[in-house]
């Protein structure tokens, strides 16, 4: 069975998201939750989706790059737009989402990314992308 991986250092959030995804996708995917300190991925299967709050060390960054090259979808799920701004340079993500998104919207966006190869940028984060693009053009 394919899997969805959540890498988040906040245990309560990670476990809550894991339970939500198990309810939605548990028949189709194994849901794996871990934090950046205890991170070890020994499974040889490439996760179908990786949801991460931040890249906290080079080990996780290398893992994400390797899994992305092998076809994994990677979503950055931040607390607020300012947190995501520092990752704009990384062409690694299929989605930039916020934790305060309504649950239905979060699940719909994840499904679009998983099933339809869509990308998604939360509107509150789009402002940062637009500013960055404007700076490059000037």
Short mmCIF file of N, CA and C in Angstrom, two decimals:
data_model
loop_
_atom_site.label_atom_id
_atom_site.label_comp_id
_atom_site.label_asym_id
_atom_site.label_seq_id
_atom_site.Cartn_x
_atom_site.Cartn_y
_atom_site.Cartn_z
N UNK A 1 0.85 -1.17 0.00
CA UNK A 1 0.00 0.00 0.00
C UNK A 1 0.90 1.24 0.00
N UNK A 2 0.54 2.24 -0.81
CA UNK A 2 1.28 3.49 -0.84
C UNK A 2 1.11 4.22 0.49
N UNK A 3 1.97 5.24 0.70
CA UNK A 3 1.84 5.95 1.95
C UNK A 3 1.88 7.46 1.78
N UNK A 4 1.34 8.12 2.80
CA UNK A 4 1.40 9.56 2.96
C UNK A 4 2.21 9.81 4.22
N UNK A 5 3.19 10.70 4.13
CA UNK A 5 4.07 10.97 5.27
C UNK A 5 3.86 12.39 5.77
N UNK A 6 3.78 12.52 7.09
CA UNK A 6 3.68 13.81 7.74
C UNK A 6 4.95 14.00 8.57
N UNK A 7 5.69 15.07 8.30
CA UNK A 7 6.88 15.39 9.10
C UNK A 7 6.58 16.71 9.79
N UNK A 8 6.33 16.64 11.11
CA UNK A 8 5.96 17.81 11.88
C UNK A 8 6.41 17.61 13.32
N UNK A 9 7.05 18.62 13.89
CA UNK A 9 7.59 18.48 15.24
C UNK A 9 6.56 18.67 16.35
N UNK A 10 5.41 19.18 16.03
CA UNK A 10 4.35 19.37 17.03
C UNK A 10 3.50 18.10 17.09
N UNK A 11 3.69 17.33 18.15
CA UNK A 11 3.03 16.03 18.28
C UNK A 11 1.51 16.13 18.14
N UNK A 12 0.89 17.07 18.83
CA UNK A 12 -0.58 17.15 18.80
C UNK A 12 -1.08 17.47 17.39
N UNK A 13 -0.43 18.39 16.70
CA UNK A 13 -0.84 18.71 15.33
C UNK A 13 -0.62 17.52 14.41
N UNK A 14 0.57 16.92 14.50
CA UNK A 14 0.91 15.77 13.64
C UNK A 14 -0.09 14.64 13.84
N UNK A 15 -0.39 14.31 15.08
CA UNK A 15 -1.33 13.21 15.35
C UNK A 15 -2.74 13.56 14.90
N UNK A 16 -3.15 14.82 15.07
CA UNK A 16 -4.47 15.23 14.60
C UNK A 16 -4.59 15.15 13.09
N UNK A 17 -3.57 15.63 12.39
CA UNK A 17 -3.56 15.55 10.93
C UNK A 17 -3.52 14.10 10.47
N UNK A 18 -2.76 13.30 11.16
CA UNK A 18 -2.67 11.87 10.82
C UNK A 18 -4.06 11.22 10.94
N UNK A 19 -4.76 11.50 12.02
CA UNK A 19 -6.10 10.92 12.20
C UNK A 19 -7.07 11.41 11.13
N UNK A 20 -6.98 12.68 10.80
CA UNK A 20 -7.84 13.23 9.75
C UNK A 20 -7.57 12.54 8.41
N UNK A 21 -6.29 12.37 8.07
CA UNK A 21 -5.95 11.72 6.81
C UNK A 21 -6.29 10.23 6.83
N UNK A 22 -6.19 9.60 7.98
CA UNK A 22 -6.60 8.19 8.08
C UNK A 22 -8.09 8.05 7.82
N UNK A 23 -8.89 9.00 8.33
CA UNK A 23 -10.33 8.95 8.05
C UNK A 23 -10.62 9.13 6.57
N UNK A 24 -9.91 10.03 5.93
CA UNK A 24 -10.16 10.34 4.51
C UNK A 24 -9.53 9.31 3.57
N UNK A 25 -8.28 8.90 3.87
CA UNK A 25 -7.50 8.09 2.93
C UNK A 25 -7.05 6.74 3.47
N UNK A 26 -7.46 6.39 4.67
CA UNK A 26 -6.97 5.18 5.33
C UNK A 26 -7.17 3.89 4.55
N UNK A 27 -8.17 3.85 3.68
CA UNK A 27 -8.39 2.64 2.88
C UNK A 27 -7.42 2.52 1.72
N UNK A 28 -6.79 3.66 1.36
CA UNK A 28 -5.93 3.68 0.19
C UNK A 28 -4.45 3.88 0.52
N UNK A 29 -4.17 4.50 1.65
CA UNK A 29 -2.79 4.85 2.01
C UNK A 29 -2.51 4.52 3.47
N UNK A 30 -1.27 4.13 3.73
CA UNK A 30 -0.77 4.10 5.11
C UNK A 30 -0.36 5.53 5.43
N UNK A 31 -0.74 6.02 6.59
CA UNK A 31 -0.38 7.37 7.00
C UNK A 31 0.74 7.25 8.04
N UNK A 32 1.88 7.87 7.74
CA UNK A 32 3.06 7.80 8.59
C UNK A 32 3.31 9.18 9.17
N UNK A 33 3.50 9.26 10.48
CA UNK A 33 3.82 10.53 11.13
C UNK A 33 5.16 10.44 11.84
N UNK A 34 5.96 11.47 11.71
CA UNK A 34 7.26 11.52 12.38
C UNK A 34 7.64 12.97 12.64
N UNK A 35 8.68 13.17 13.44
CA UNK A 35 9.21 14.52 13.62
C UNK A 35 10.62 14.59 13.06
N UNK A 36 11.15 15.78 12.96
CA UNK A 36 12.45 15.94 12.30
C UNK A 36 13.60 15.37 13.12
N UNK A 37 13.44 15.29 14.43
CA UNK A 37 14.53 14.77 15.27
C UNK A 37 14.63 13.25 15.20
N UNK A 38 13.50 12.59 15.14
CA UNK A 38 13.48 11.12 15.11
C UNK A 38 13.34 10.57 13.70
N UNK A 39 13.45 11.44 12.72
CA UNK A 39 13.21 11.06 11.34
C UNK A 39 14.14 9.95 10.88
N UNK A 40 13.53 8.89 10.39
CA UNK A 40 14.23 7.77 9.73
C UNK A 40 13.23 7.18 8.76
N UNK A 41 13.65 7.03 7.55
CA UNK A 41 12.74 6.43 6.57
C UNK A 41 13.42 5.20 6.01
N UNK A 42 12.98 4.06 6.48
CA UNK A 42 13.59 2.79 6.07
C UNK A 42 12.77 2.07 5.01
N UNK A 43 11.57 2.54 4.79
CA UNK A 43 10.70 1.95 3.79
C UNK A 43 11.27 2.27 2.40
N UNK A 44 11.34 1.30 1.56
CA UNK A 44 11.89 1.51 0.21
C UNK A 44 10.88 2.15 -0.74
N UNK A 45 9.61 2.16 -0.36
CA UNK A 45 8.59 2.77 -1.21
C UNK A 45 8.66 4.29 -1.13
N UNK A 46 8.46 4.92 -2.25
CA UNK A 46 8.41 6.38 -2.30
C UNK A 46 7.03 6.83 -1.81
N UNK A 47 6.97 7.72 -0.82
CA UNK A 47 5.66 8.20 -0.38
C UNK A 47 4.95 8.90 -1.54
N UNK A 48 3.66 8.73 -1.60
CA UNK A 48 2.89 9.42 -2.64
C UNK A 48 2.81 10.91 -2.34
N UNK A 49 2.76 11.24 -1.03
CA UNK A 49 2.66 12.63 -0.60
C UNK A 49 3.44 12.80 0.69
N UNK A 50 4.19 13.90 0.77
CA UNK A 50 4.91 14.25 1.99
C UNK A 50 4.42 15.64 2.40
N UNK A 51 3.95 15.74 3.64
CA UNK A 51 3.48 17.02 4.18
C UNK A 51 4.47 17.43 5.27
N UNK A 52 5.05 18.61 5.12
CA UNK A 52 6.08 19.05 6.05
C UNK A 52 5.84 20.50 6.44
N UNK A 53 6.18 20.83 7.68
CA UNK A 53 6.02 22.22 8.13
C UNK A 53 7.26 23.05 7.82
N UNK A 54 8.41 22.47 8.02
CA UNK A 54 9.65 23.19 7.73
C UNK A 54 10.78 22.19 7.53
N UNK A 55 11.78 22.60 6.80
CA UNK A 55 12.96 21.76 6.60
C UNK A 55 13.95 22.16 7.67
N UNK A 56 14.12 21.30 8.67
CA UNK A 56 14.90 21.68 9.84
C UNK A 56 16.35 21.20 9.79
N UNK A 57 16.67 20.31 8.85
CA UNK A 57 18.06 19.86 8.76
C UNK A 57 18.35 19.33 7.35
N UNK A 58 19.62 19.17 7.07
CA UNK A 58 20.03 18.77 5.72
C UNK A 58 19.60 17.34 5.39
N UNK A 59 19.47 16.50 6.39
CA UNK A 59 19.03 15.12 6.16
C UNK A 59 17.61 15.10 5.57
N UNK A 60 16.74 15.91 6.14
CA UNK A 60 15.37 15.97 5.63
C UNK A 60 15.34 16.64 4.26
N UNK A 61 16.15 17.66 4.06
CA UNK A 61 16.20 18.31 2.75
C UNK A 61 16.65 17.33 1.68
N UNK A 62 17.69 16.55 1.95
CA UNK A 62 18.16 15.55 0.98
C UNK A 62 17.07 14.51 0.71
N UNK A 63 16.39 14.08 1.76
CA UNK A 63 15.31 13.11 1.62
C UNK A 63 14.21 13.66 0.71
N UNK A 64 13.79 14.90 0.94
CA UNK A 64 12.74 15.51 0.13
C UNK A 64 13.15 15.63 -1.33
N UNK A 65 14.38 16.04 -1.57
CA UNK A 65 14.87 16.16 -2.95
C UNK A 65 14.88 14.80 -3.63
N UNK A 66 15.37 13.79 -2.92
CA UNK A 66 15.42 12.43 -3.49
C UNK A 66 14.02 11.89 -3.77
N UNK A 67 13.10 12.06 -2.83
CA UNK A 67 11.74 11.56 -3.01
C UNK A 67 11.01 12.33 -4.11
N UNK A 68 11.26 13.61 -4.20
CA UNK A 68 10.64 14.42 -5.26
C UNK A 68 11.09 13.93 -6.64
N UNK A 69 12.40 13.63 -6.76
CA UNK A 69 12.92 13.11 -8.03
C UNK A 69 12.29 11.77 -8.38
N UNK A 70 11.88 11.02 -7.37
CA UNK A 70 11.27 9.70 -7.59
C UNK A 70 9.75 9.77 -7.73
N UNK A 71 9.20 10.99 -7.72
CA UNK A 71 7.77 11.14 -7.99
C UNK A 71 6.89 11.51 -6.82
N UNK A 72 7.43 11.68 -5.64
CA UNK A 72 6.60 12.08 -4.49
C UNK A 72 6.12 13.51 -4.65
N UNK A 73 4.95 13.77 -4.16
CA UNK A 73 4.42 15.13 -4.08
C UNK A 73 4.83 15.67 -2.71
N UNK A 74 5.25 16.94 -2.66
CA UNK A 74 5.69 17.54 -1.40
C UNK A 74 4.89 18.82 -1.16
N UNK A 75 4.32 18.91 0.02
CA UNK A 75 3.50 20.06 0.40
C UNK A 75 4.09 20.69 1.66
N UNK A 76 4.24 22.00 1.63
CA UNK A 76 4.69 22.75 2.80
C UNK A 76 3.45 23.31 3.48
N UNK A 77 3.26 22.96 4.74
CA UNK A 77 2.09 23.37 5.50
C UNK A 77 2.57 24.24 6.66
N UNK A 78 2.45 25.56 6.51
CA UNK A 78 2.99 26.49 7.48
C UNK A 78 1.94 27.07 8.39
N UNK A 79 2.43 27.70 9.44
CA UNK A 79 1.54 28.34 10.41
C UNK A 79 1.00 29.66 9.88
N UNK A 80 1.87 30.44 9.22
CA UNK A 80 1.46 31.72 8.65
C UNK A 80 2.34 32.02 7.44
N UNK A 81 1.93 32.94 6.59
CA UNK A 81 2.68 33.21 5.36
C UNK A 81 4.15 33.56 5.60
N UNK A 82 4.45 34.26 6.67
CA UNK A 82 5.84 34.64 6.95
C UNK A 82 6.74 33.43 7.09
N UNK A 83 6.23 32.33 7.63
CA UNK A 83 7.03 31.11 7.79
C UNK A 83 7.38 30.50 6.45
N UNK A 84 6.52 30.63 5.49
CA UNK A 84 6.72 30.00 4.19
C UNK A 84 7.66 30.81 3.32
N UNK A 85 7.74 32.08 3.56
CA UNK A 85 8.53 32.97 2.73
C UNK A 85 9.97 32.50 2.59
N UNK A 86 10.56 31.96 3.62
CA UNK A 86 11.97 31.56 3.55
C UNK A 86 12.20 30.37 2.63
N UNK A 87 11.16 29.67 2.24
CA UNK A 87 11.31 28.49 1.38
C UNK A 87 11.01 28.77 -0.09
N UNK A 88 10.73 30.00 -0.42
CA UNK A 88 10.30 30.32 -1.78
C UNK A 88 11.34 29.89 -2.82
N UNK A 89 12.62 29.93 -2.49
CA UNK A 89 13.66 29.57 -3.45
C UNK A 89 13.63 28.09 -3.82
N UNK A 90 13.10 27.27 -2.96
CA UNK A 90 13.11 25.83 -3.23
C UNK A 90 12.01 25.47 -4.22
N UNK A 91 12.43 24.91 -5.34
CA UNK A 91 11.48 24.48 -6.36
C UNK A 91 11.10 23.03 -6.07
N UNK A 92 10.72 22.80 -4.86
CA UNK A 92 10.55 21.45 -4.36
C UNK A 92 9.10 21.10 -4.08
N UNK A 93 8.26 22.10 -3.96
CA UNK A 93 6.92 21.89 -3.41
C UNK A 93 5.83 21.91 -4.47
N UNK A 94 4.82 21.09 -4.23
CA UNK A 94 3.62 21.06 -5.06
C UNK A 94 2.52 21.92 -4.46
N UNK A 95 2.71 22.31 -3.22
CA UNK A 95 1.71 23.13 -2.56
C UNK A 95 2.29 23.89 -1.39
N UNK A 96 1.74 25.09 -1.20
CA UNK A 96 2.06 25.92 -0.05
C UNK A 96 0.75 26.19 0.65
N UNK A 97 0.54 25.56 1.79
CA UNK A 97 -0.73 25.63 2.49
C UNK A 97 -0.52 26.23 3.88
N UNK A 98 -1.62 26.67 4.48
CA UNK A 98 -1.57 27.20 5.83
C UNK A 98 -2.36 26.30 6.78
N UNK A 99 -1.86 26.20 7.99
CA UNK A 99 -2.51 25.34 8.99
C UNK A 99 -3.92 25.80 9.33
N UNK A 100 -4.19 27.09 9.19
CA UNK A 100 -5.51 27.59 9.57
C UNK A 100 -6.55 27.49 8.45
N UNK A 101 -6.21 26.77 7.38
CA UNK A 101 -7.18 26.56 6.30
C UNK A 101 -8.37 25.76 6.84
N UNK A 102 -9.56 26.03 6.36
CA UNK A 102 -10.70 25.18 6.74
C UNK A 102 -10.41 23.72 6.36
N UNK A 103 -10.84 22.81 7.19
CA UNK A 103 -10.55 21.39 6.99
C UNK A 103 -10.99 20.90 5.62
N UNK A 104 -12.19 21.26 5.19
CA UNK A 104 -12.68 20.83 3.86
C UNK A 104 -11.77 21.33 2.75
N UNK A 105 -11.31 22.58 2.86
CA UNK A 105 -10.43 23.14 1.85
C UNK A 105 -9.09 22.40 1.84
N UNK A 106 -8.55 22.14 3.01
CA UNK A 106 -7.29 21.41 3.12
C UNK A 106 -7.39 20.04 2.45
N UNK A 107 -8.44 19.30 2.76
CA UNK A 107 -8.62 17.96 2.18
C UNK A 107 -8.84 18.02 0.67
N UNK A 108 -9.59 19.01 0.21
CA UNK A 108 -9.82 19.16 -1.23
C UNK A 108 -8.52 19.46 -1.96
N UNK A 109 -7.72 20.37 -1.41
CA UNK A 109 -6.45 20.73 -2.03
C UNK A 109 -5.51 19.53 -2.06
N UNK A 110 -5.42 18.80 -0.96
CA UNK A 110 -4.55 17.61 -0.93
C UNK A 110 -4.99 16.58 -1.95
N UNK A 111 -6.30 16.42 -2.10
CA UNK A 111 -6.81 15.48 -3.10
C UNK A 111 -6.45 15.92 -4.52
N UNK A 112 -6.58 17.22 -4.79
CA UNK A 112 -6.22 17.74 -6.11
C UNK A 112 -4.73 17.51 -6.40
N UNK A 113 -3.90 17.72 -5.40
CA UNK A 113 -2.46 17.51 -5.57
C UNK A 113 -2.16 16.03 -5.78
N UNK A 114 -2.79 15.19 -4.99
CA UNK A 114 -2.57 13.74 -5.09
C UNK A 114 -3.06 13.14 -6.40
N UNK A 115 -4.27 13.47 -6.75
CA UNK A 115 -4.94 12.77 -7.84
C UNK A 115 -4.84 13.44 -9.21
N UNK A 116 -4.63 14.75 -9.23
CA UNK A 116 -4.72 15.46 -10.51
C UNK A 116 -3.46 16.24 -10.85
N UNK A 117 -2.37 15.99 -10.16
CA UNK A 117 -1.10 16.68 -10.42
C UNK A 117 -1.24 18.19 -10.38
N UNK A 118 -2.18 18.68 -9.60
CA UNK A 118 -2.34 20.11 -9.44
C UNK A 118 -1.28 20.65 -8.48
N UNK A 119 -1.07 21.94 -8.55
CA UNK A 119 -0.26 22.64 -7.55
C UNK A 119 -1.18 23.66 -6.90
N UNK A 120 -0.83 24.07 -5.70
CA UNK A 120 -1.70 24.99 -4.98
C UNK A 120 -0.85 25.94 -4.15
N UNK A 121 -1.19 27.22 -4.23
CA UNK A 121 -0.59 28.24 -3.38
C UNK A 121 -1.73 28.94 -2.66
N UNK A 122 -1.72 28.87 -1.34
CA UNK A 122 -2.76 29.53 -0.55
C UNK A 122 -2.76 31.02 -0.90
N UNK A 123 -3.93 31.64 -1.06
CA UNK A 123 -3.98 33.06 -1.45
C UNK A 123 -3.16 33.98 -0.54
N UNK A 124 -3.10 33.70 0.74
CA UNK A 124 -2.33 34.54 1.65
C UNK A 124 -0.83 34.44 1.37
N UNK A 125 -0.40 33.35 0.78
CA UNK A 125 1.01 33.15 0.46
C UNK A 125 1.33 33.69 -0.93
N UNK A 126 0.34 33.73 -1.80
CA UNK A 126 0.54 34.21 -3.16
C UNK A 126 1.17 35.60 -3.21
N UNK A 127 0.86 36.43 -2.24
CA UNK A 127 1.42 37.77 -2.17
C UNK A 127 2.95 37.73 -2.16
N UNK A 128 3.52 36.81 -1.38
CA UNK A 128 4.98 36.70 -1.29
C UNK A 128 5.58 36.27 -2.62
N UNK A 129 4.91 35.35 -3.31
CA UNK A 129 5.39 34.92 -4.62
C UNK A 129 5.36 36.07 -5.62
N UNK A 130 4.28 36.84 -5.60
CA UNK A 130 4.16 37.97 -6.51
C UNK A 130 5.25 39.00 -6.25
N UNK A 131 5.52 39.32 -4.99
CA UNK A 131 6.57 40.28 -4.65
C UNK A 131 7.94 39.77 -5.11
N UNK A 132 8.20 38.50 -4.94
CA UNK A 132 9.47 37.93 -5.34
C UNK A 132 9.62 38.01 -6.87
N UNK A 133 8.56 37.72 -7.59
CA UNK A 133 8.57 37.78 -9.04
C UNK A 133 8.81 39.22 -9.52
N UNK A 134 8.16 40.16 -8.87
CA UNK A 134 8.34 41.57 -9.24
C UNK A 134 9.78 42.01 -9.02
N UNK A 135 10.40 41.57 -7.95
CA UNK A 135 11.81 41.92 -7.68
C UNK A 135 12.74 41.35 -8.75
N UNK A 136 12.46 40.13 -9.20
CA UNK A 136 13.30 39.51 -10.24
C UNK A 136 13.18 40.26 -11.57
N UNK A 137 11.99 40.78 -11.87
CA UNK A 137 11.76 41.46 -13.13
C UNK A 137 12.30 42.89 -13.14
N UNK A 138 12.61 43.43 -11.99
CA UNK A 138 13.13 44.82 -11.92
C UNK A 138 14.63 44.86 -11.89
#
